[in-house]
PDB file of C-alpha atoms and ligand atoms in Angstrom:
ATOM      1  CA  MET A   1     -17.120   5.135  -6.243  1.00 97.00           C
ATOM      2  CA  LEU A   2     -14.493   2.773  -7.587  1.00 98.00           C
ATOM      3  CA  ARG A   3     -11.291   4.240  -8.975  1.00 98.00           C
ATOM      4  CA  PRO A   4      -8.988   2.416 -11.416  1.00 98.00           C
ATOM      5  CA  ILE A   5      -5.897   0.881  -9.773  1.00 98.00           C
ATOM      6  CA  VAL A   6      -2.668   1.805 -11.547  1.00 98.00           C
ATOM      7  CA  HIS A   7      -0.040  -0.863 -12.187  1.00 97.00           C
ATOM      8  CA  TYR A   8       3.736  -1.256 -11.924  1.00 96.00           C
ATOM      9  CA  GLY A   9       5.420   1.114 -14.379  1.00 94.00           C
ATOM     10  CA  ASP A  10       3.054   4.064 -13.767  1.00 97.00           C
ATOM     11  CA  SER A  11       5.268   6.904 -12.501  1.00 97.00           C
ATOM     12  CA  VAL A  12       2.924   7.762  -9.595  1.00 98.00           C
ATOM     13  CA  LEU A  13       3.861   4.403  -8.000  1.00 98.00           C
ATOM     14  CA  HIS A  14       7.571   5.111  -8.240  1.00 97.00           C
ATOM     15  CA  THR A  15       7.572   8.662  -6.805  1.00 97.00           C
ATOM     16  CA  PRO A  16       7.333   9.693  -3.107  1.00 98.00           C
ATOM     17  CA  ALA A  17       3.872  11.095  -2.267  1.00 98.00           C
ATOM     18  CA  ALA A  18       3.253  14.519  -0.682  1.00 98.00           C
ATOM     19  CA  PRO A  19       1.844  15.078   2.837  1.00 98.00           C
ATOM     20  CA  VAL A  20      -1.840  15.984   3.151  1.00 98.00           C
ATOM     21  CA  THR A  21      -2.286  19.589   4.284  1.00 97.00           C
ATOM     22  CA  THR A  22      -6.039  20.144   3.716  1.00 97.00           C
ATOM     23  CA  PHE A  23      -8.784  17.962   5.223  1.00 97.00           C
ATOM     24  CA  ASP A  24     -11.492  18.994   2.788  1.00 97.00           C
ATOM     25  CA  ASP A  25     -14.384  17.299   0.954  1.00 98.00           C
ATOM     26  CA  SER A  26     -12.137  16.054  -1.839  1.00 98.00           C
ATOM     27  CA  LEU A  27      -9.961  14.216   0.735  1.00 98.00           C
ATOM     28  CA  GLN A  28     -13.076  12.613   2.277  1.00 98.00           C
ATOM     29  CA  LYS A  29     -14.219  11.552  -1.202  1.00 98.00           C
ATOM     30  CA  LEU A  30     -10.762  10.140  -1.972  1.00 98.00           C
ATOM     31  CA  ILE A  31     -10.795   8.070   1.248  1.00 98.00           C
ATOM     32  CA  ASP A  32     -14.339   6.767   0.631  1.00 98.00           C
ATOM     33  CA  ASP A  33     -13.376   5.811  -2.921  1.00 98.00           C
ATOM     34  CA  MET A  34     -10.184   4.097  -1.722  1.00 98.00           C
ATOM     35  CA  ILE A  35     -12.174   2.009   0.778  1.00 98.00           C
ATOM     36  CA  ASP A  36     -14.710   1.018  -1.917  1.00 98.00           C
ATOM     37  CA  THR A  37     -11.897   0.190  -4.350  1.00 98.00           C
ATOM     38  CA  MET A  38      -9.968  -1.889  -1.760  1.00 98.00           C
ATOM     39  CA  TYR A  39     -13.061  -3.930  -0.844  1.00 98.00           C
ATOM     40  CA  ALA A  40     -14.057  -4.432  -4.498  1.00 98.00           C
ATOM     41  CA  ALA A  41     -10.581  -5.579  -5.598  1.00 97.00           C
ATOM     42  CA  PRO A  42     -10.603  -7.346  -3.044  1.00 97.00           C
ATOM     43  CA  GLY A  43      -7.538  -6.340  -1.059  1.00 97.00           C
ATOM     44  CA  ILE A  44      -6.417  -5.780   2.537  1.00 97.00           C
ATOM     45  CA  GLY A  45      -4.708  -2.443   1.884  1.00 98.00           C
ATOM     46  CA  LEU A  46      -4.580   0.410  -0.611  1.00 98.00           C
ATOM     47  CA  ALA A  47      -2.442   3.541  -0.801  1.00 98.00           C
ATOM     48  CA  ALA A  48      -3.523   6.749  -2.592  1.00 98.00           C
ATOM     49  CA  PRO A  49      -0.767   6.519  -5.256  1.00 98.00           C
ATOM     50  CA  GLN A  50      -2.361   3.207  -6.335  1.00 98.00           C
ATOM     51  CA  VAL A  51      -5.406   5.163  -7.514  1.00 98.00           C
ATOM     52  CA  GLY A  52      -3.156   7.779  -9.112  1.00 98.00           C
ATOM     53  CA  VAL A  53      -3.255  10.339  -6.277  1.00 98.00           C
ATOM     54  CA  PRO A  54       0.222  11.347  -4.992  1.00 98.00           C
ATOM     55  CA  LEU A  55      -0.811  11.958  -1.356  1.00 98.00           C
ATOM     56  CA  ARG A  56       0.274  10.271   1.901  1.00 98.00           C
ATOM     57  CA  VAL A  57      -2.963   8.378   2.617  1.00 98.00           C
ATOM     58  CA  PHE A  58      -3.581   4.648   3.033  1.00 98.00           C
ATOM     59  CA  VAL A  59      -6.398   2.357   4.109  1.00 98.00           C
ATOM     60  CA  ILE A  60      -6.013  -1.146   5.582  1.00 98.00           C
ATOM     61  CA  ASP A  61      -8.658  -3.694   6.560  1.00 98.00           C
ATOM     62  CA  LEU A  62      -7.336  -7.194   7.205  1.00 98.00           C
ATOM     63  CA  SER A  63     -10.939  -8.488   7.227  1.00 97.00           C
ATOM     64  CA  VAL A  64     -11.694  -6.887   3.798  1.00 96.00           C
ATOM     65  CA  GLY A  65     -14.819  -5.319   5.316  1.00 94.00           C
ATOM     66  CA  LYS A  66     -16.122  -8.563   6.853  1.00 95.00           C
ATOM     67  CA  ARG A  67     -15.618  -7.469  10.458  1.00 94.00           C
ATOM     68  CA  GLY A  68     -16.576  -4.058  11.792  1.00 91.00           C
ATOM     69  CA  GLY A  69     -13.935  -1.925  13.462  1.00 92.00           C
ATOM     70  CA  GLU A  70     -10.959  -3.285  11.525  1.00 96.00           C
ATOM     71  CA  LEU A  71     -10.765  -0.464   8.989  1.00 98.00           C
ATOM     72  CA  ILE A  72      -7.693   1.719   9.464  1.00 98.00           C
ATOM     73  CA  THR A  73      -7.334   5.042   7.652  1.00 98.00           C
ATOM     74  CA  MET A  74      -4.001   6.811   8.088  1.00 98.00           C
ATOM     75  CA  ILE A  75      -2.869  10.192   6.810  1.00 98.00           C
ATOM     76  CA  ASN A  76       0.800  11.305   6.856  1.00 98.00           C
ATOM     77  CA  PRO A  77       1.904   8.139   8.712  1.00 98.00           C
ATOM     78  CA  GLU A  78       5.351   7.696  10.268  1.00 98.00           C
ATOM     79  CA  PHE A  79       6.928   4.744  12.032  1.00 98.00           C
ATOM     80  CA  THR A  80       7.753   5.219  15.688  1.00 98.00           C
ATOM     81  CA  THR A  81       8.817   1.578  16.185  1.00 97.00           C
ATOM     82  CA  ARG A  82       9.857  -1.298  13.939  1.00 97.00           C
ATOM     83  CA  GLU A  83      11.026  -4.504  15.594  1.00 97.00           C
ATOM     84  CA  GLY A  84      11.957  -8.009  14.599  1.00 96.00           C
ATOM     85  CA  MET A  85      11.696  -9.593  11.193  1.00 95.00           C
ATOM     86  CA  GLN A  86       9.236 -11.856   9.364  1.00 94.00           C
ATOM     87  CA  LEU A  87       9.577 -13.510   5.975  1.00 92.00           C
ATOM     88  CA  GLU A  88       6.320 -14.161   4.121  1.00 92.00           C
ATOM     89  CA  GLU A  89       5.044 -14.240   0.579  1.00 92.00           C
ATOM     90  CA  GLU A  90       3.470 -10.948  -0.458  1.00 93.00           C
ATOM     91  CA  GLY A  91       1.545  -9.480  -3.358  1.00 95.00           C
ATOM     92  CA  CYS A  92       0.097  -6.127  -4.405  1.00 97.00           C
ATOM     93  CA  LEU A  93      -2.991  -4.920  -6.295  1.00 98.00           C
ATOM     94  CA  SER A  94      -0.624  -2.856  -8.482  1.00 98.00           C
ATOM     95  CA  VAL A  95       1.435  -5.945  -9.401  1.00 96.00           C
ATOM     96  CA  PRO A  96      -1.356  -8.432 -10.168  1.00 95.00           C
ATOM     97  CA  GLY A  97      -0.418 -12.061 -10.599  1.00 94.00           C
ATOM     98  CA  HIS A  98       3.048 -11.827  -9.037  1.00 94.00           C
ATOM     99  CA  ASN A  99       4.210 -12.665  -5.510  1.00 93.00           C
ATOM    100  CA  ALA A 100       7.556 -12.641  -3.752  1.00 91.00           C
ATOM    101  CA  THR A 101       8.907 -13.405  -0.303  1.00 91.00           C
ATOM    102  CA  VAL A 102       9.662 -10.113   1.433  1.00 92.00           C
ATOM    103  CA  ALA A 103      11.392  -9.393   4.757  1.00 92.00           C
ATOM    104  CA  ARG A 104       9.247  -7.116   6.920  1.00 94.00           C
ATOM    105  CA  PRO A 105       9.244  -6.036  10.565  1.00 96.00           C
ATOM    106  CA  ALA A 106       7.463  -8.456  12.903  1.00 97.00           C
ATOM    107  CA  ARG A 107       5.984  -5.535  14.850  1.00 98.00           C
ATOM    108  CA  ALA A 108       5.398  -1.907  13.918  1.00 98.00           C
ATOM    109  CA  VAL A 109       3.941   1.194  15.545  1.00 98.00           C
ATOM    110  CA  VAL A 110       2.783   4.001  13.284  1.00 98.00           C
ATOM    111  CA  LYS A 111       1.623   7.468  14.221  1.00 98.00           C
ATOM    112  CA  GLY A 112      -0.350   9.719  11.917  1.00 98.00           C
ATOM    113  CA  LEU A 113      -3.708  11.408  11.525  1.00 98.00           C
ATOM    114  CA  ASP A 114      -7.199  10.034  10.995  1.00 98.00           C
ATOM    115  CA  ARG A 115      -9.443  11.243   8.169  1.00 97.00           C
ATOM    116  CA  HIS A 116     -10.480  14.297  10.192  1.00 96.00           C
ATOM    117  CA  GLY A 117      -6.916  15.300  11.050  1.00 97.00           C
ATOM    118  CA  GLN A 118      -6.950  13.945  14.617  1.00 98.00           C
ATOM    119  CA  PRO A 119      -3.749  12.228  15.838  1.00 98.00           C
ATOM    120  CA  ARG A 120      -3.856   8.455  16.048  1.00 97.00           C
ATOM    121  CA  ILE A 121      -1.470   5.584  16.696  1.00 98.00           C
ATOM    122  CA  VAL A 122      -1.723   2.090  15.232  1.00 98.00           C
ATOM    123  CA  GLU A 123       0.220  -0.882  16.588  1.00 98.00           C
ATOM    124  CA  GLY A 124       0.466  -4.104  14.689  1.00 97.00           C
ATOM    125  CA  ASP A 125       2.290  -7.375  14.567  1.00 97.00           C
ATOM    126  CA  GLY A 126       2.309 -10.189  12.037  1.00 97.00           C
ATOM    127  CA  LEU A 127       0.147  -9.448   9.011  1.00 97.00           C
ATOM    128  CA  LEU A 128      -0.788  -5.947  10.230  1.00 98.00           C
ATOM    129  CA  ALA A 129       2.909  -4.985  10.679  1.00 98.00           C
ATOM    130  CA  ARG A 130       3.532  -6.291   7.155  1.00 97.00           C
ATOM    131  CA  ALA A 131       0.584  -4.319   5.739  1.00 98.00           C
ATOM    132  CA  LEU A 132       1.657  -1.100   7.502  1.00 98.00           C
ATOM    133  CA  GLN A 133       5.168  -1.404   6.035  1.00 98.00           C
ATOM    134  CA  HIS A 134       3.787  -2.305   2.570  1.00 98.00           C
ATOM    135  CA  GLU A 135       1.456   0.720   2.462  1.00 98.00           C
ATOM    136  CA  ILE A 136       4.021   3.197   3.822  1.00 98.00           C
ATOM    137  CA  ASP A 137       6.436   1.889   1.187  1.00 98.00           C
ATOM    138  CA  HIS A 138       3.830   2.909  -1.431  1.00 98.00           C
ATOM    139  CA  LEU A 139       3.840   6.446   0.003  1.00 98.00           C
ATOM    140  CA  ASP A 140       7.637   6.472  -0.370  1.00 98.00           C
ATOM    141  CA  GLY A 141       7.435   5.358  -4.015  1.00 98.00           C
ATOM    142  CA  LEU A 142       8.452   1.749  -3.304  1.00 96.00           C
ATOM    143  CA  LEU A 143       6.746  -1.480  -4.310  1.00 95.00           C
ATOM    144  CA  PHE A 144       7.223  -4.863  -2.642  1.00 94.00           C
ATOM    145  CA  LEU A 145       9.217  -5.781  -5.749  1.00 90.00           C
ATOM    146  CA  ASP A 146      11.829  -3.222  -4.736  1.00 89.00           C
ATOM    147  CA  ARG A 147      12.469  -5.172  -1.501  1.00 84.00           C
ATOM    148  CA  PRO A 148      13.478  -8.725  -2.492  1.00 74.00           C
ATOM    149  CA  ARG A 149      16.944  -8.933  -3.933  1.00 69.00           C
ATOM    150  CA  GLY A 150      18.407 -10.325  -7.064  1.00 65.00           C
ATOM    151  CA  LEU A 151      16.964 -13.047  -9.213  1.00 72.00           C
ATOM    152  CA  LYS A 152      13.369 -13.160  -7.990  1.00 82.00           C
ATOM    153  CA  ARG A 153      12.856  -9.447  -8.594  1.00 86.00           C
ATOM    154  CA  ASP A 154      14.541  -9.592 -12.017  1.00 87.00           C
ATOM    155  CA  LEU A 155      12.372 -12.550 -12.969  1.00 89.00           C
ATOM    156  CA  ILE A 156       9.129 -10.745 -12.059  1.00 92.00           C
ATOM    157  CA  VAL A 157      10.182  -7.514 -13.799  1.00 92.00           C
ATOM    158  CA  ARG A 158      11.054  -9.495 -16.945  1.00 93.00           C
ATOM    159  CA  LYS A 159       7.634 -11.167 -16.889  1.00 94.00           C
ATOM    160  CA  ILE A 160       5.886  -7.787 -16.420  1.00 95.00           C
ATOM    161  CA  ARG A 161       7.839  -6.260 -19.350  1.00 95.00           C
ATOM    162  CA  LYS A 162       6.726  -9.185 -21.506  1.00 95.00           C
ATOM    163  CA  GLN A 163       3.082  -8.631 -20.428  1.00 95.00           C
ATOM    164  CA  GLN A 164       3.480  -4.881 -21.162  1.00 94.00           C
ATOM    165  CA  ARG A 165       4.823  -5.593 -24.662  1.00 95.00           C
ATOM    166  CA  ALA A 166       1.919  -7.935 -25.320  1.00 94.00           C
ATOM    167  CA  GLY A 167      -0.536  -5.214 -24.163  1.00 93.00           C
ATOM    168  CA  ARG A 168      -1.730  -7.388 -21.282  1.00 91.00           C
ATOM    169  CA  TRP A 169      -0.580  -5.216 -18.336  1.00 93.00           C
TER     170      TRP A 169
HETATM  171 ZN1   ZN B   1       0.609  -2.671  -2.738  1.00 54.23          ZN
END
């Protein structure tokens, strides 16, 4: 089932999410819905706060469902390693129509739990390292817009405010 994606300005996106403590049916339903919603958008990653749920859960699939075995589901993730730096243009399903160049680690290792509560580790470089950092930022109440400095961020926020005032956000 698809869930509506909330946009910049919704408080759930700007508040740190809580750890998952119960691996029940409603968590399984949330994860299934997040996967459906990510693929339908389409997007390569989605965090639970983006569908209005303040829990530490994200899904990533760089192939957007086109290749089997690339779907990553992580619960209560934490970085164990972040190395290097990459600068690339980035966007977000919660900030539609706006992109900015964001500094991210070139390589990242994340440990957490899978959807059944079993420990797992994900290692990524390049785009996957970027996606891991982007989604964990969501769980910490940060958007990619909170990363670039100065003028670019101010410009995007001004444009969003204008869209909000016009009822087009
Ligand atoms: Zn995002």
